DNA sequence: TATTGTTATACTCTATAACTATA
DNA sequence: TATAGTTATAGAGTATAACAATA
């Protein structure tokens, strides 16, 4: 590992702290929690198994059971069964869940767009140029 | 707001989702929670008032009272008094708290440095070039 | 009266241990 | 025996409402 990687990691760590704090302040008054919105996002492209959901979100299976219980109680997701293996339980968005996901996403995008309006063209270009590298940096293994 | 700002906000929102999920998975087995580490970070440069801490972290005052209670119970922070106003309570790092903060930070930086090792020089340069703009984007108002 | 902080209470989020059902 | 999931229980994190102390 080179010195440059270490220095870059330190700088990014500092920036990530500010990003996380700002996002927390910006989403503190949302109708849905960020965890719930995040789980709904995992179901956007179709049903997902409990085990997959837990792994993607870095939580244990009982945690995801409780989360899906709350989302099902609120009418945002539905449990289903996988035909090929009777042990498997899947979760899928309901129409209300899809609406809630779209609303939450719109709020976050609106917040970001407002912040981007305060940047110069050069700064926006720098962010745009870095997104592919950031995606690679944080891609699932 | 231009179309470009909107499109950029959508792309960054998608990237932020991956960043948050990855950081959650990477820090799931830490000795200290990310909230606790974040609060310790706010005390790095000296004592801080309860109200300031709550505002910085986007939580209500009773939430920060509970958080500081836990950190004080664990010997990581100490409550103090502000001389000029008898209502004000401050929180400050103990020696153990400072050590814990350094250890948690080191773990995060190590994780990021490892990920950076998987990027090309061009990709690292793109991230470095974007950090000032990202800091401005997420700076406190 | 307004500000600073805590206490009381309830809900979300999370983990470990123990359990059921299926492979 | 191993895997997928739930239930039971406990603790962290969060909010609102009510309270005490100080400005």
Coordinates of C-alpha atoms (C1' of nucleotides) in Angstrom, one line a residue:
Chain A
X1 CA 0.0 0.0 0.0
X2 CA 1.5 3.3 -1.0
X3 CA 1.4 6.5 1.0
X4 CA -0.9 8.0 -1.5
X5 CA -3.6 5.4 -0.9
X6 CA -3.3 5.9 2.9
X7 CA -3.6 9.7 2.6
X8 CA -6.5 9.4 0.2
X9 CA -8.3 7.0 2.6
X10 CA -7.8 9.5 5.4
X11 CA -9.3 12.3 3.3
X12 CA -12.2 10.3 2.1
X13 CA -12.9 9.1 5.7
X14 CA -13.1 12.7 6.7
X15 CA -15.4 13.6 3.8
X16 CA -17.6 10.5 4.5
X17 CA -18.1 11.7 8.1
X18 CA -19.5 15.0 6.8
X19 CA -21.6 13.3 4.2
X20 CA -23.2 10.9 6.8
X21 CA -23.9 13.7 9.3
X22 CA -25.4 15.9 6.6
X23 CA -27.6 13.1 5.3
X24 CA -28.8 12.4 8.8
X25 CA -29.7 16.0 9.4
X26 CA -31.4 16.2 6.0
X27 CA -33.5 13.0 6.4
X28 CA -34.3 13.4 10.2
X29 CA -37.9 14.5 9.4
X30 CA -38.8 11.9 6.8
X31 CA -42.0 9.9 7.0
X32 CA -40.1 6.6 6.7
X33 CA -36.8 5.6 8.3
X34 CA -33.7 5.4 6.1
X35 CA -33.4 1.6 6.9
X36 CA -37.0 1.0 5.7
X37 CA -36.4 3.1 2.6
X38 CA -33.2 1.2 2.0
X39 CA -34.9 -2.2 2.2
X40 CA -37.7 -1.1 -0.1
X41 CA -34.9 -0.1 -2.6
X42 CA -33.6 -3.7 -2.6
X43 CA -37.0 -4.9 -3.7
X44 CA -37.4 -2.4 -6.6
X45 CA -36.5 -5.0 -9.3
X46 CA -38.4 -7.9 -7.9
X47 CA -38.9 -10.2 -4.9
X48 CA -35.9 -11.0 -2.7
X49 CA -35.1 -13.8 -0.2
X50 CA -34.8 -13.0 3.5
X51 CA -31.2 -14.2 3.5
X52 CA -30.2 -12.1 0.6
X53 CA -31.7 -9.0 2.1
X54 CA -30.0 -9.5 5.4
X55 CA -26.6 -10.0 3.7
X56 CA -27.0 -7.0 1.4
X57 CA -27.8 -4.8 4.4
X58 CA -25.2 -6.2 6.7
X59 CA -27.7 -7.4 9.4
X60 CA -28.6 -10.8 10.9
X61 CA -31.5 -12.8 9.7
X62 CA -33.7 -12.1 12.8
X63 CA -33.1 -8.3 12.3
X64 CA -34.5 -8.6 8.7
X65 CA -37.4 -10.7 9.9
X66 CA -38.4 -7.9 12.3
X67 CA -37.9 -5.3 9.6
X68 CA -40.0 -7.1 7.1
X69 CA -42.6 -7.7 9.8
X70 CA -42.9 -3.9 10.3
X71 CA -43.0 -3.2 6.6
X72 CA -45.7 -5.9 6.1
X73 CA -47.7 -4.5 9.0
X74 CA -47.6 -1.1 7.3
X75 CA -48.7 -2.6 4.0
X76 CA -45.5 -1.7 2.1
X77 CA -44.2 -5.3 1.4
X78 CA -45.8 -8.7 1.1
X79 CA -44.2 -12.1 2.0
X80 CA -44.2 -14.8 -0.6
X81 CA -42.9 -18.3 -1.2
X82 CA -40.3 -19.7 -3.6
X83 CA -41.7 -22.6 -5.5
X84 CA -38.5 -24.7 -5.7
X85 CA -37.6 -24.7 -2.0
X86 CA -40.3 -24.7 0.7
X87 CA -38.0 -23.2 3.3
X88 CA -37.4 -20.0 1.4
X89 CA -39.4 -16.8 2.1
X90 CA -39.4 -13.8 -0.2
X91 CA -40.4 -10.2 0.2
X92 CA -41.9 -8.1 -2.5
X93 CA -43.1 -4.5 -2.8
X94 CA -46.8 -3.7 -2.7
X95 CA -48.2 -0.8 -4.8
X96 CA -48.1 1.3 -1.6
X97 CA -44.5 0.3 -1.0
X98 CA -43.5 1.3 -4.5
X99 CA -45.2 4.7 -4.1
X100 CA -43.4 5.2 -0.7
X101 CA -40.1 4.3 -2.3
X102 CA -40.6 6.7 -5.2
X103 CA -41.5 9.5 -2.7
X104 CA -38.5 8.9 -0.5
X105 CA -36.2 8.8 -3.4
X106 CA -37.6 12.0 -4.9
X107 CA -37.1 13.8 -1.6
X108 CA -33.4 12.7 -1.4
X109 CA -32.8 13.6 -5.1
X110 CA -34.4 17.0 -4.6
X111 CA -32.2 17.6 -1.6
X112 CA -29.1 16.7 -3.5
X113 CA -30.1 18.7 -6.6
X114 CA -30.5 21.8 -4.4
X115 CA -27.1 21.3 -3.0
X116 CA -25.6 20.8 -6.5
X117 CA -27.1 24.2 -7.5
X118 CA -24.6 25.8 -5.0
X119 CA -21.6 24.3 -6.9
X120 CA -19.7 25.7 -9.9
X121 CA -19.7 23.9 -13.2
X122 CA -16.2 22.7 -12.6
X123 CA -17.1 21.3 -9.2
X124 CA -20.1 19.4 -10.6
X125 CA -17.9 18.1 -13.4
X126 CA -15.4 16.8 -10.8
X127 CA -18.1 15.0 -8.9
X128 CA -19.5 13.5 -12.1
X129 CA -16.0 12.3 -13.1
X130 CA -15.5 10.6 -9.8
X131 CA -18.7 8.7 -9.6
X132 CA -17.6 5.6 -11.6
X133 CA -14.5 5.3 -9.4
X134 CA -16.6 5.7 -6.2
X135 CA -19.0 3.0 -7.5
X136 CA -16.1 0.7 -8.1
X137 CA -14.6 1.6 -4.6
X138 CA -17.9 0.6 -2.9
X139 CA -19.1 -2.1 -5.1
X140 CA -20.1 -5.4 -3.5
X141 CA -17.4 -8.1 -3.8
Chain B
X1 CA -32.3 24.0 -11.6
X2 CA -30.9 22.6 -14.8
X3 CA -31.4 19.1 -16.2
X4 CA -27.8 18.3 -15.5
X5 CA -28.1 19.0 -11.8
X6 CA -31.1 16.7 -11.6
X7 CA -29.3 13.9 -13.5
X8 CA -26.2 14.3 -11.3
X9 CA -28.3 14.2 -8.2
X10 CA -29.9 11.0 -9.4
X11 CA -26.5 9.4 -10.0
X12 CA -25.1 10.5 -6.7
X13 CA -28.1 9.2 -4.9
X14 CA -27.6 5.8 -6.4
X15 CA -23.9 5.9 -5.5
X16 CA -24.6 7.0 -2.0
X17 CA -26.9 4.0 -1.5
X18 CA -24.0 1.7 -2.4
X19 CA -21.7 3.6 -0.2
X20 CA -24.0 3.4 2.8
X21 CA -24.7 -0.3 2.3
X22 CA -21.0 -1.1 2.0
X23 CA -20.0 0.9 5.0
X24 CA -22.8 -0.9 7.0
X25 CA -21.5 -4.3 6.0
X26 CA -17.9 -3.3 6.6
X27 CA -18.6 -1.9 10.1
X28 CA -21.1 -4.5 11.3
X29 CA -18.5 -6.3 13.5
X30 CA -17.0 -3.2 15.2
X31 CA -16.5 -3.0 18.9
X32 CA -18.3 0.4 19.0
X33 CA -21.4 1.5 17.1
X34 CA -21.1 4.0 14.3
X35 CA -23.2 6.5 16.2
X36 CA -21.0 6.3 19.2
X37 CA -17.9 6.7 17.1
X38 CA -19.4 9.6 15.4
X39 CA -20.2 11.4 18.7
X40 CA -16.7 10.7 19.9
X41 CA -15.4 12.4 16.7
X42 CA -17.3 15.6 17.5
X43 CA -15.4 15.8 20.8
X44 CA -11.9 15.4 19.3
X45 CA -11.1 19.1 19.4
X46 CA -12.5 19.8 22.8
X47 CA -15.7 19.7 25.0
X48 CA -19.0 20.3 23.3
X49 CA -22.4 21.3 24.6
X50 CA -25.3 18.9 24.5
X51 CA -27.4 21.2 22.3
X52 CA -24.5 21.5 19.8
X53 CA -24.0 17.8 19.7
X54 CA -27.6 17.1 19.1
X55 CA -27.8 19.6 16.3
X56 CA -24.7 18.4 14.6
X57 CA -25.9 14.8 14.6
X58 CA -29.5 15.7 13.6
X59 CA -31.1 14.2 16.7
X60 CA -33.3 15.6 19.6
X61 CA -31.8 16.6 22.9
X62 CA -33.2 13.6 24.9
X63 CA -31.5 11.3 22.3
X64 CA -28.2 12.9 22.9
X65 CA -28.7 12.7 26.7
X66 CA -29.2 9.0 26.3
X67 CA -26.2 8.6 24.1
X68 CA -23.9 10.6 26.4
X69 CA -25.2 8.5 29.3
X70 CA -24.1 5.3 27.6
X71 CA -20.7 6.8 26.6
X72 CA -20.2 8.1 30.2
X73 CA -21.2 4.7 31.7
X74 CA -18.6 3.1 29.4
X75 CA -15.9 5.6 30.5
X76 CA -15.4 7.1 27.1
X77 CA -16.7 10.7 27.9
X78 CA -17.1 12.9 30.9
X79 CA -19.8 15.4 31.6
X80 CA -18.7 18.9 32.6
X81 CA -20.1 22.4 33.3
X82 CA -19.7 25.6 31.5
X83 CA -18.6 28.4 33.9
X84 CA -20.6 31.2 32.3
X85 CA -24.0 29.6 32.2
X86 CA -25.1 27.2 34.9
X87 CA -27.7 25.5 32.6
X88 CA -25.1 24.3 30.1
X89 CA -23.7 20.8 30.2
X90 CA -20.6 19.8 28.2
X91 CA -19.2 16.4 27.2
X92 CA -15.5 15.7 26.8
X93 CA -13.4 12.8 25.8
X94 CA -11.7 10.7 28.4
X95 CA -8.3 9.1 27.7
X96 CA -10.1 5.8 27.0
X97 CA -12.5 7.7 24.7
X98 CA -9.6 9.2 22.7
X99 CA -8.1 5.7 22.3
X100 CA -11.3 4.2 21.2
X101 CA -11.8 7.0 18.7
X102 CA -8.3 6.5 17.2
X103 CA -8.9 2.7 17.0
X104 CA -12.2 3.1 15.2
X105 CA -10.8 5.7 12.8
X106 CA -7.8 3.5 12.0
X107 CA -10.1 0.6 11.2
X108 CA -12.2 2.7 8.8
X109 CA -9.1 4.2 7.1
X110 CA -7.6 0.7 6.8
X111 CA -10.8 -0.5 5.1
X112 CA -10.8 2.4 2.7
X113 CA -7.1 2.1 1.9
X114 CA -7.6 -1.6 1.0
X115 CA -10.4 -0.7 -1.3
X116 CA -8.4 2.1 -2.9
X117 CA -5.7 -0.4 -3.7
X118 CA -8.1 -2.0 -6.1
X119 CA -8.4 1.2 -8.2
X120 CA -6.3 2.5 -11.0
X121 CA -4.1 5.6 -10.6
X122 CA -6.6 7.5 -12.8
X123 CA -9.6 6.4 -10.6
X124 CA -7.8 7.4 -7.5
X125 CA -7.0 10.8 -9.0
X126 CA -10.6 11.3 -10.0
X127 CA -11.7 10.6 -6.4
X128 CA -9.1 13.0 -5.0
X129 CA -10.1 15.7 -7.5
X130 CA -13.7 15.4 -6.4
X131 CA -13.2 15.5 -2.6
X132 CA -13.2 19.4 -2.3
X133 CA -16.4 19.6 -4.3
X134 CA -18.0 16.8 -2.2
X135 CA -17.0 18.6 1.0
X136 CA -18.6 21.8 -0.3
X137 CA -21.7 19.8 -1.3
X138 CA -22.2 18.4 2.2
X139 CA -20.8 21.2 4.3
X140 CA -22.9 22.4 7.2
X141 CA -24.8 25.6 6.3
Chain C
dT1 C1' -41.0 33.9 29.5
dA2 C1' -37.3 31.5 27.0
dT3 C1' -33.4 28.3 27.1
dT4 C1' -30.9 24.1 28.6
dG5 C1' -31.1 19.7 30.0
dT6 C1' -33.1 15.4 32.1
dT7 C1' -36.8 11.9 32.9
dA8 C1' -40.6 9.0 31.4
dT9 C1' -42.5 6.3 27.9
dA10 C1' -42.9 4.1 23.5
dC11 C1' -41.3 2.5 19.1
dT12 C1' -37.5 1.1 15.7
dC13 C1' -33.3 -1.3 15.0
dT14 C1' -30.1 -4.7 16.3
dA15 C1' -27.8 -9.0 18.3
dT16 C1' -27.6 -13.8 20.3
dA17 C1' -29.8 -18.0 21.6
dA18 C1' -33.3 -21.3 20.9
dC19 C1' -36.7 -23.2 18.1
dT20 C1' -39.3 -25.2 13.7
dA21 C1' -39.4 -26.8 9.2
dT22 C1' -37.3 -28.4 5.0
dA23 C1' -33.2 -30.2 2.3
Chain D
dT1 C1' -26.5 -32.8 9.5
dA2 C1' -27.1 -28.3 7.3
dT3 C1' -29.9 -24.5 5.7
dA4 C1' -33.9 -20.9 5.9
dG5 C1' -36.5 -18.6 8.7
dT6 C1' -39.0 -17.2 13.1
dT7 C1' -39.6 -16.4 18.1
dA8 C1' -37.8 -14.8 22.6
dT9 C1' -35.2 -11.6 24.9
dA10 C1' -32.2 -7.7 25.7
dG11 C1' -29.8 -3.5 24.6
dA12 C1' -28.9 0.7 21.5
dG13 C1' -31.0 4.5 19.2
dT14 C1' -34.8 7.5 18.4
dA15 C1' -39.0 10.7 19.3
dT16 C1' -42.6 13.3 22.0
dA17 C1' -44.3 15.0 26.3
dA18 C1' -43.6 16.5 30.8
dC19 C1' -40.5 18.3 34.1
dA20 C1' -36.7 21.1 36.7
dA21 C1' -33.3 24.6 36.8
dT22 C1' -31.4 28.8 35.1
dA23 C1' -31.3 33.1 32.2

